[in-house]
CSV table of C-alpha atoms and ligand atoms in Angstrom, one decimal:
chain,number,residue,atom,x,y,z
A,808,MET,CA,-174.9,176.5,-103.5
A,809,THR,CA,-172.8,177.5,-100.3
A,810,GLY,CA,-169.1,178.1,-101.2
A,811,LYS,CA,-167.8,176.9,-97.8
A,812,PHE,CA,-166.9,173.4,-99.3
A,813,LYS,CA,-165.3,174.9,-102.7
A,814,GLY,CA,-162.2,173.3,-103.5
A,815,LYS,CA,-162.3,170.5,-100.6
A,816,HIS,CA,-160.7,167.0,-101.4
A,817,PHE,CA,-162.8,163.8,-101.2
A,818,LEU,CA,-160.8,160.9,-100.2
A,819,THR,CA,-162.0,159.8,-97.4
A,820,CYS,CA,-165.1,160.7,-95.2
A,821,ASP,CA,-163.1,161.0,-92.1
A,822,ASN,CA,-161.7,163.9,-93.3
A,823,TRP,CA,-165.0,165.6,-93.3
A,824,THR,CA,-166.6,166.7,-89.8
A,825,LYS,CA,-169.8,165.3,-88.7
A,826,GLU,CA,-171.4,168.6,-89.0
A,827,GLU,CA,-169.8,168.9,-92.8
A,828,LEU,CA,-171.5,165.8,-93.9
A,829,ASP,CA,-174.7,166.7,-92.4
A,830,ILE,CA,-174.9,169.4,-94.9
A,831,VAL,CA,-173.5,166.8,-97.7
A,832,PHE,CA,-176.6,165.0,-96.7
A,833,ASP,CA,-179.0,167.8,-96.3
A,834,THR,CA,-177.8,168.7,-100.3
A,835,ALA,CA,-178.3,164.8,-101.2
A,836,PHE,CA,-181.9,164.9,-99.8
A,837,ASP,CA,-182.7,167.8,-101.5
A,838,LEU,CA,-180.9,167.2,-105.1
A,839,LYS,CA,-183.0,163.9,-104.6
A,840,ASP,CA,-186.3,165.5,-103.7
A,841,LYS,CA,-185.6,168.0,-106.9
A,842,PHE,CA,-184.4,165.1,-109.1
A,843,LYS,CA,-187.9,163.5,-108.7
A,844,LYS,CA,-189.7,166.5,-109.5
A,845,GLU,CA,-187.9,167.0,-112.4
A,846,GLU,CA,-186.7,170.7,-111.0
A,847,PRO,CA,-183.4,171.7,-112.9
A,848,THR,CA,-180.1,171.7,-110.2
A,849,ARG,CA,-177.5,173.3,-112.9
A,850,TYR,CA,-175.5,174.2,-110.2
A,851,LEU,CA,-172.1,173.3,-111.8
A,852,ARG,CA,-173.0,175.1,-115.8
A,853,ASP,CA,-170.0,174.6,-118.1
A,854,LYS,CA,-167.9,172.8,-115.6
A,855,THR,CA,-165.5,170.2,-116.3
A,856,LEU,CA,-164.7,166.7,-114.2
A,857,PHE,CA,-162.2,164.5,-115.1
A,858,MET,CA,-162.9,160.6,-114.1
A,859,ILE,CA,-160.2,158.1,-114.5
A,860,PHE,CA,-160.5,154.8,-113.8
A,861,PHE,CA,-158.0,152.2,-113.4
A,862,GLU,CA,-161.0,149.7,-113.0
A,863,GLN,CA,-164.5,148.9,-114.2
A,864,SER,CA,-167.6,150.5,-112.7
A,865,THR,CA,-171.1,150.8,-113.1
A,866,ARG,CA,-172.5,152.7,-110.5
A,867,THR,CA,-169.5,154.9,-109.8
A,868,ARG,CA,-168.8,155.8,-113.2
A,869,ASN,CA,-172.5,156.9,-114.0
A,870,SER,CA,-173.6,158.6,-111.0
A,871,MET,CA,-170.7,160.8,-111.4
A,872,GLU,CA,-171.2,161.3,-114.9
A,873,ALA,CA,-175.1,161.3,-115.2
A,874,GLY,CA,-174.5,164.0,-112.2
A,875,MET,CA,-172.4,166.2,-114.1
A,876,THR,CA,-174.9,166.3,-116.7
A,877,GLN,CA,-177.5,167.1,-114.5
A,878,LEU,CA,-175.7,169.2,-112.3
A,879,GLY,CA,-175.2,171.7,-116.0
A,880,GLY,CA,-171.7,170.5,-116.4
A,881,HIS,CA,-169.7,167.4,-118.1
A,882,ALA,CA,-167.3,164.8,-117.1
A,883,HIS,CA,-164.7,163.1,-119.1
A,884,ASP,CA,-164.7,159.2,-118.5
A,885,LEU,CA,-161.1,158.4,-118.3
A,886,THR,CA,-159.7,155.2,-118.3
A,887,SER,CA,-155.6,154.7,-117.9
A,888,ASP,CA,-154.8,153.2,-121.0
A,889,LYS,CA,-156.3,156.3,-122.5
A,890,MET,CA,-153.9,158.6,-120.9
A,891,GLN,CA,-149.8,159.0,-120.9
A,892,LEU,CA,-150.2,157.7,-117.1
A,893,SER,CA,-150.3,154.3,-118.8
A,894,HIS,CA,-146.6,155.5,-120.2
A,895,GLY,CA,-145.5,156.5,-116.6
A,896,GLU,CA,-146.7,160.2,-116.4
A,897,SER,CA,-146.8,161.1,-112.6
A,898,ALA,CA,-149.5,162.0,-110.5
A,899,LYS,CA,-148.3,165.0,-110.0
A,900,ASP,CA,-148.1,166.2,-113.6
A,901,THR,CA,-151.5,164.7,-114.4
A,902,ALA,CA,-153.0,166.6,-111.6
A,903,ILE,CA,-151.6,170.2,-112.3
A,904,ILE,CA,-152.5,169.9,-116.0
A,905,LEU,CA,-156.1,168.6,-115.4
A,906,SER,CA,-156.8,171.5,-112.6
A,907,ARG,CA,-155.5,174.0,-115.3
A,908,MET,CA,-158.4,172.7,-117.7
A,909,GLY,CA,-161.0,171.8,-115.6
A,910,HIS,CA,-162.8,172.3,-112.1
A,911,GLY,CA,-162.6,168.8,-110.5
A,912,ILE,CA,-160.6,165.5,-110.6
A,913,ALA,CA,-161.9,162.1,-109.9
A,914,SER,CA,-160.4,158.8,-109.7
A,915,ARG,CA,-160.6,154.9,-108.9
A,916,ASN,CA,-157.1,153.3,-108.1
A,917,CYS,CA,-157.7,150.0,-105.8
A,918,PHE,CA,-154.4,148.6,-106.2
A,919,TYR,CA,-153.5,147.2,-102.8
A,920,GLY,CA,-150.9,150.0,-101.4
A,921,ILE,CA,-150.8,151.9,-104.5
A,922,GLY,CA,-154.5,153.1,-105.0
A,923,TYR,CA,-154.9,155.5,-102.0
A,924,LYS,CA,-151.0,157.2,-102.6
A,925,TYR,CA,-152.5,157.9,-105.7
A,926,LEU,CA,-155.1,159.7,-104.9
A,927,SER,CA,-152.9,162.0,-102.2
A,928,GLU,CA,-150.3,162.8,-104.6
A,929,MET,CA,-152.9,164.3,-106.9
A,930,ALA,CA,-154.6,166.1,-104.2
A,931,ALA,CA,-151.4,167.4,-103.2
A,932,HIS,CA,-150.6,169.0,-106.6
A,933,SER,CA,-154.4,169.9,-107.6
A,934,THR,CA,-155.6,173.1,-107.6
A,935,LYS,CA,-159.1,171.9,-108.0
A,936,PRO,CA,-160.7,169.2,-105.5
A,937,VAL,CA,-160.3,165.5,-105.9
A,938,MET,CA,-162.4,162.8,-105.0
A,939,SER,CA,-162.2,159.1,-104.5
A,940,LEU,CA,-164.0,156.8,-106.5
A,941,GLN,CA,-163.0,154.0,-104.7
A,942,ASP,CA,-159.2,153.0,-103.5
A,943,ASP,CA,-157.8,150.5,-101.6
A,944,ILE,CA,-158.3,151.9,-98.5
A,945,TYR,CA,-161.7,153.8,-98.7
A,946,HIS,CA,-165.0,154.3,-101.0
A,947,PRO,CA,-165.9,157.0,-99.4
A,948,PHE,CA,-168.7,157.8,-101.9
A,949,GLN,CA,-170.2,154.3,-101.4
A,950,GLY,CA,-169.9,155.4,-97.6
A,951,LEU,CA,-172.4,158.1,-97.9
A,952,ALA,CA,-175.0,156.2,-100.0
A,953,ASP,CA,-175.0,153.6,-97.3
A,954,LEU,CA,-175.6,156.2,-94.9
A,955,MET,CA,-178.5,158.1,-96.4
A,956,THR,CA,-180.3,154.5,-97.4
A,957,ILE,CA,-180.3,154.0,-93.8
A,958,PHE,CA,-181.5,157.3,-92.6
A,959,GLU,CA,-184.4,156.8,-95.3
A,960,TYR,CA,-185.2,153.5,-93.6
A,961,PHE,CA,-184.4,153.8,-90.2
A,962,GLY,CA,-184.6,158.0,-89.7
A,963,LYS,CA,-181.7,160.2,-88.8
A,964,ASP,CA,-181.4,159.0,-84.9
A,965,THR,CA,-179.2,156.0,-85.7
A,966,LYS,CA,-178.1,155.7,-81.9
A,967,GLY,CA,-178.4,152.1,-81.2
A,968,LEU,CA,-178.8,150.9,-84.3
A,969,LYS,CA,-177.6,147.1,-85.0
A,970,VAL,CA,-175.9,147.0,-88.2
A,971,THR,CA,-173.6,143.8,-89.3
A,972,VAL,CA,-170.9,144.0,-91.9
A,973,SER,CA,-170.0,140.4,-92.8
A,974,TRP,CA,-167.3,138.8,-94.7
A,975,ALA,CA,-168.9,136.4,-97.4
A,976,TYR,CA,-167.6,134.1,-99.8
A,977,ALA,CA,-167.3,135.2,-103.8
A,978,ASP,CA,-165.1,133.5,-106.4
A,979,THR,CA,-165.0,136.5,-109.2
A,980,HIS,CA,-162.3,138.6,-107.8
A,981,SER,CA,-160.5,139.8,-105.0
A,982,LYS,CA,-162.3,142.7,-104.1
A,983,PRO,CA,-161.1,145.3,-101.8
A,984,LEU,CA,-160.9,146.4,-98.4
A,985,SER,CA,-162.5,149.5,-99.3
A,986,VAL,CA,-166.3,149.6,-99.0
A,987,PRO,CA,-166.6,147.8,-95.3
A,988,GLN,CA,-163.5,149.7,-93.8
A,989,THR,CA,-165.3,152.7,-94.8
A,990,GLN,CA,-168.5,151.6,-93.4
A,991,ALA,CA,-166.4,150.8,-90.4
A,992,LEU,CA,-165.1,154.1,-89.9
A,993,LEU,CA,-168.3,156.3,-90.7
A,994,PHE,CA,-171.1,154.1,-89.1
A,995,PRO,CA,-170.0,154.5,-85.4
A,996,ARG,CA,-169.5,158.1,-85.3
A,997,TYR,CA,-173.8,157.9,-86.2
A,998,GLY,CA,-174.2,156.0,-82.9
A,999,ILE,CA,-174.6,152.5,-84.9
A,1000,ASP,CA,-173.3,149.6,-82.7
A,1001,LEU,CA,-171.3,147.9,-85.5
A,1002,THR,CA,-170.6,144.1,-85.6
A,1003,ILE,CA,-167.7,143.2,-88.1
A,1004,ALA,CA,-167.6,139.1,-89.0
A,1005,ASN,CA,-165.2,137.7,-90.8
A,1006,PRO,CA,-163.0,134.6,-91.1
A,1007,LYS,CA,-159.7,135.3,-89.4
A,1008,GLU,CA,-157.7,135.2,-92.8
A,1009,PHE,CA,-159.8,138.2,-94.0
A,1010,PRO,CA,-159.6,140.8,-91.2
A,1011,LEU,CA,-159.8,144.9,-92.1
A,1012,SER,CA,-156.5,146.4,-91.7
A,1013,GLN,CA,-155.7,147.0,-88.0
A,1014,ASP,CA,-155.2,150.8,-88.2
A,1015,ILE,CA,-158.6,151.0,-89.4
A,1016,LEU,CA,-159.8,149.2,-86.8
A,1017,ASP,CA,-158.4,151.0,-84.2
A,1018,ARG,CA,-159.6,154.1,-85.7
A,1019,ALA,CA,-163.1,152.9,-85.9
A,1020,GLU,CA,-162.7,152.3,-82.2
A,1021,LYS,CA,-161.8,155.8,-81.7
A,1022,ASN,CA,-164.7,157.3,-83.9
A,1023,ALA,CA,-167.4,154.9,-81.9
A,1024,LYS,CA,-166.2,156.9,-78.8
A,1025,THR,CA,-167.1,159.9,-79.9
A,1026,GLY,CA,-169.8,159.3,-82.2
A,1027,GLY,CA,-171.3,157.3,-79.5
A,1028,GLY,CA,-171.6,153.8,-81.6
A,1029,SER,CA,-169.5,150.5,-80.9
A,1030,VAL,CA,-167.4,148.2,-82.7
A,1031,LYS,CA,-167.1,144.4,-82.3
A,1032,ILE,CA,-165.6,141.8,-84.2
A,1033,VAL,CA,-166.7,138.7,-84.4
A,1034,ASN,CA,-165.3,135.4,-86.4
A,1035,ASP,CA,-169.0,133.7,-86.7
A,1036,MET,CA,-171.0,134.9,-89.7
A,1037,ASP,CA,-174.3,133.2,-87.4
A,1038,GLU,CA,-173.4,135.3,-84.3
A,1039,ALA,CA,-173.1,138.4,-86.1
A,1040,PHE,CA,-176.6,138.1,-87.5
A,1041,GLU,CA,-178.0,137.8,-84.3
A,1042,GLY,CA,-180.4,140.6,-84.1
A,1043,ALA,CA,-179.0,142.4,-86.5
A,1044,GLN,CA,-181.6,145.2,-88.0
A,1045,ILE,CA,-179.0,145.9,-91.1
A,1046,ILE,CA,-176.8,142.9,-93.1
A,1047,ILE,CA,-174.3,143.7,-95.0
A,1048,PRO,CA,-172.6,140.4,-96.7
A,1049,LYS,CA,-170.0,141.3,-98.9
A,1050,ASN,CA,-166.9,139.6,-100.1
A,1051,TRP,CA,-163.4,141.2,-99.4
A,1052,GLY,CA,-159.8,139.8,-100.3
A,1053,GLY,CA,-157.4,138.9,-97.6
A,1054,PHE,CA,-155.1,141.8,-98.2
A,1055,GLY,CA,-155.8,143.1,-94.3
A,1056,ALA,CA,-153.6,140.0,-93.0
A,1057,TYR,CA,-150.3,141.6,-95.1
A,1058,SER,CA,-148.8,144.8,-94.3
A,1059,VAL,CA,-148.4,146.4,-98.0
A,1060,GLU,CA,-144.6,146.1,-97.8
A,1061,ASP,CA,-145.0,142.5,-97.4
A,1062,TYR,CA,-147.7,141.9,-100.3
A,1063,LEU,CA,-146.0,144.1,-102.7
A,1064,ASN,CA,-142.5,142.0,-101.8
A,1065,ASN,CA,-144.2,138.8,-101.7
A,1066,GLU,CA,-147.6,139.5,-104.5
A,1067,ASP,CA,-147.8,136.2,-106.0
A,1068,GLN,CA,-147.2,134.2,-102.8
A,1069,CYS,CA,-150.0,136.5,-101.0
A,1070,LYS,CA,-152.5,135.8,-104.1
A,1071,LYS,CA,-152.1,132.0,-103.9
A,1072,GLU,CA,-152.5,132.0,-100.2
A,1073,MET,CA,-156.0,134.1,-100.4
A,1074,LYS,CA,-157.0,131.9,-102.8
A,1075,VAL,CA,-156.6,128.5,-100.7
A,1076,ASN,CA,-158.0,130.4,-97.7
A,1077,LEU,CA,-160.7,131.8,-99.7
A,1078,GLU,CA,-161.9,128.3,-100.8
A,1079,LYS,CA,-162.3,127.2,-96.9
A,1080,TYR,CA,-165.1,129.6,-96.8
A,1081,LYS,CA,-167.8,129.0,-99.1
A,1082,ASN,CA,-170.5,128.5,-96.6
A,1083,TRP,CA,-170.3,132.2,-96.1
A,1084,ILE,CA,-173.4,133.2,-97.5
A,1085,CYS,CA,-176.6,135.1,-96.3
A,1086,ASP,CA,-179.3,132.9,-97.2
A,1087,ASP,CA,-182.8,132.5,-95.7
A,1088,LYS,CA,-181.7,130.1,-92.5
A,1089,ARG,CA,-179.5,132.8,-91.5
A,1090,ILE,CA,-181.2,135.9,-91.9
A,1091,ARG,CA,-183.6,134.4,-89.7
A,1092,LEU,CA,-181.2,135.2,-87.1
A,1093,ALA,CA,-181.4,138.6,-87.4
A,1094,ASP,CA,-184.3,141.2,-86.3
A,1095,LYS,CA,-187.6,140.1,-87.5
A,1096,LYS,CA,-187.7,143.5,-89.6
A,1097,VAL,CA,-183.9,143.3,-91.1
A,1098,LYS,CA,-183.0,145.1,-94.2
A,1099,LEU,CA,-180.2,143.6,-96.4
A,1100,MET,CA,-177.7,145.9,-98.1
A,1101,HIS,CA,-175.2,145.7,-100.5
A,1102,ALA,CA,-172.6,148.0,-102.5
A,1103,LEU,CA,-173.2,145.9,-105.3
A,1104,PRO,CA,-172.3,144.1,-108.1
A,1105,ALA,CA,-173.1,141.0,-105.9
A,1106,ASP,CA,-172.1,137.7,-106.4
A,1107,ARG,CA,-175.4,136.2,-106.2
A,1108,GLY,CA,-175.5,132.4,-105.1
A,1109,HIS,CA,-171.9,133.2,-103.0
A,1110,GLU,CA,-172.3,136.5,-101.2
A,1111,VAL,CA,-176.2,136.3,-101.1
A,1112,THR,CA,-179.1,134.1,-102.5
A,1113,ASP,CA,-181.3,135.3,-104.9
A,1114,GLU,CA,-183.8,134.6,-102.7
A,1115,ILE,CA,-182.9,137.0,-100.0
A,1116,ILE,CA,-181.6,139.8,-102.5
A,1117,ASP,CA,-184.7,139.7,-104.4
A,1118,ASN,CA,-186.9,140.0,-101.5
A,1119,PRO,CA,-188.9,143.5,-101.4
A,1120,ASP,CA,-189.4,143.1,-97.6
A,1121,ILE,CA,-185.8,142.6,-97.0
A,1122,SER,CA,-183.5,144.1,-99.7
A,1123,ILE,CA,-182.7,147.8,-100.1
A,1124,VAL,CA,-180.0,147.3,-102.4
A,1125,TYR,CA,-181.7,149.2,-105.7
A,1126,ASP,CA,-182.3,152.4,-103.0
A,1127,GLU,CA,-178.7,152.3,-101.6
A,1128,ALA,CA,-177.7,152.2,-105.5
A,1129,GLU,CA,-179.6,155.3,-106.4
A,1130,ASN,CA,-178.3,157.1,-103.7
A,1131,ARG,CA,-175.0,157.1,-105.3
A,1132,LEU,CA,-176.5,159.3,-107.7
A,1133,HIS,CA,-177.5,162.0,-105.0
A,1134,THR,CA,-174.6,161.8,-102.4
A,1135,ALA,CA,-172.4,162.2,-106.1
A,1136,LYS,CA,-174.5,165.3,-106.9
A,1137,SER,CA,-173.8,166.6,-103.5
A,1138,ILE,CA,-170.4,166.3,-103.0
A,1139,MET,CA,-169.6,167.6,-106.6
A,1140,SER,CA,-171.9,170.8,-106.4
A,1141,LEU,CA,-170.7,171.6,-102.9
A,1142,THR,CA,-166.9,171.1,-104.0
A,1143,MET,CA,-166.9,172.4,-107.5
B,2559,CP,N1,-170.7,149.9,-105.6
B,2559,CP,C1,-169.8,150.0,-106.4
B,2559,CP,O1,-169.0,151.3,-106.2
B,2559,CP,O2,-170.3,149.9,-107.7
B,2559,CP,P1,-169.5,149.9,-108.9
B,2559,CP,O3,-168.3,149.4,-108.6
B,2559,CP,O4,-170.2,149.3,-110.4
B,2559,CP,O5,-168.8,151.2,-109.6
C-alpha cells in the first residue's frame, strides 16, 4: 500500500481530489479482485479500528468490521451507550485517547446539526485517521460504493450519464440528507448529468446544492433540480429513489431551537407525497436499459416496489451493497 494517504481523514469525498479518489477506486477494484480469488490482503496486520455507532447499521458496520478482519486487523464495534460519551465525555478526549490506543477511528452520528461537527471535532484532535460512517451531511463510504458500481455497469467514462436521485415516500423514520447530498457533490465531478427530484418541502441543503453546481463546472457534469418525480425519470439511465427527511428546509439553528415543531411539520408534509414511489409505470419513463440503485435499507412498497427492486435486469442494489466492503477496505488500507 502507498503511504501517501496515511493519516488522511475521510469525512467527505470533497476533501479528496479526483486524482486521489481515482487511486481509492483502483485500490478498491484490486481488493475486490483479490477477495474473489481468495488471495490474502493483510495490509493492516495487528492494527485496530475503533468504530462508534450512535445509530443502527447493517452494511456500514459489517463492511468495516469484515474489512478490518480481511485486512489482518481488528475493529472494535462500539455504541455510544457502551462509552463514557454517554456521560458527556467530549469528542476531543475520546479522540485523543482512542488514537493513542489504535490506528483509526470511525463513527456514525446522524443527528441534524450535530453529527458532522462531532466527527470534525474528533478529526481535529485525533492523531490517527477519522472516517465518517455517515453523519447529518455526508455519507462518503456510500458515495464511493455508488460510483464504483456505476463504473462496473457503465464504464469509467461517465461523462453525460443521466442519473436521477429522487426523494421517495417512506414511513420508517426520518432518513438523513447525507446519501443524496454525497451523491449530489460527487457524481457531477465525474461528468454525470444529475437530476435531483424532491417535493418542495424536502430540499437538500442550499449550501450543498451550491457546491454541487461548482463541482459540476469543474467536473464537466451538470445538476438540475425538479419538483416532479415523473419528469425526473424521463430518459434516466440510473434511478436512485430514496427518502430523506425535510431537514434541508430548516437552518440548523431553527431546527435545534424548535425540534418538536419541525418534526411535526415534516410528518404532516410527508403524508402529502405517498405517491412518490418508483414503480413499473414510472420506470417505463426512464431509459430502456435503466438501472435501479439504492443505498439500502429500502422501504419496499413505499420508496420502490418489490417488482422493480427484485428485477435482476433493472436492480443493481446488491452489487452496490457489496461494494461497500471493497471501498471500505480501500480507504482503511490507504489511510491507516
Ligand atoms: N447504506 C447504509 O449505510 O446502510 P446501513 O445503514 O445498514 O449501514
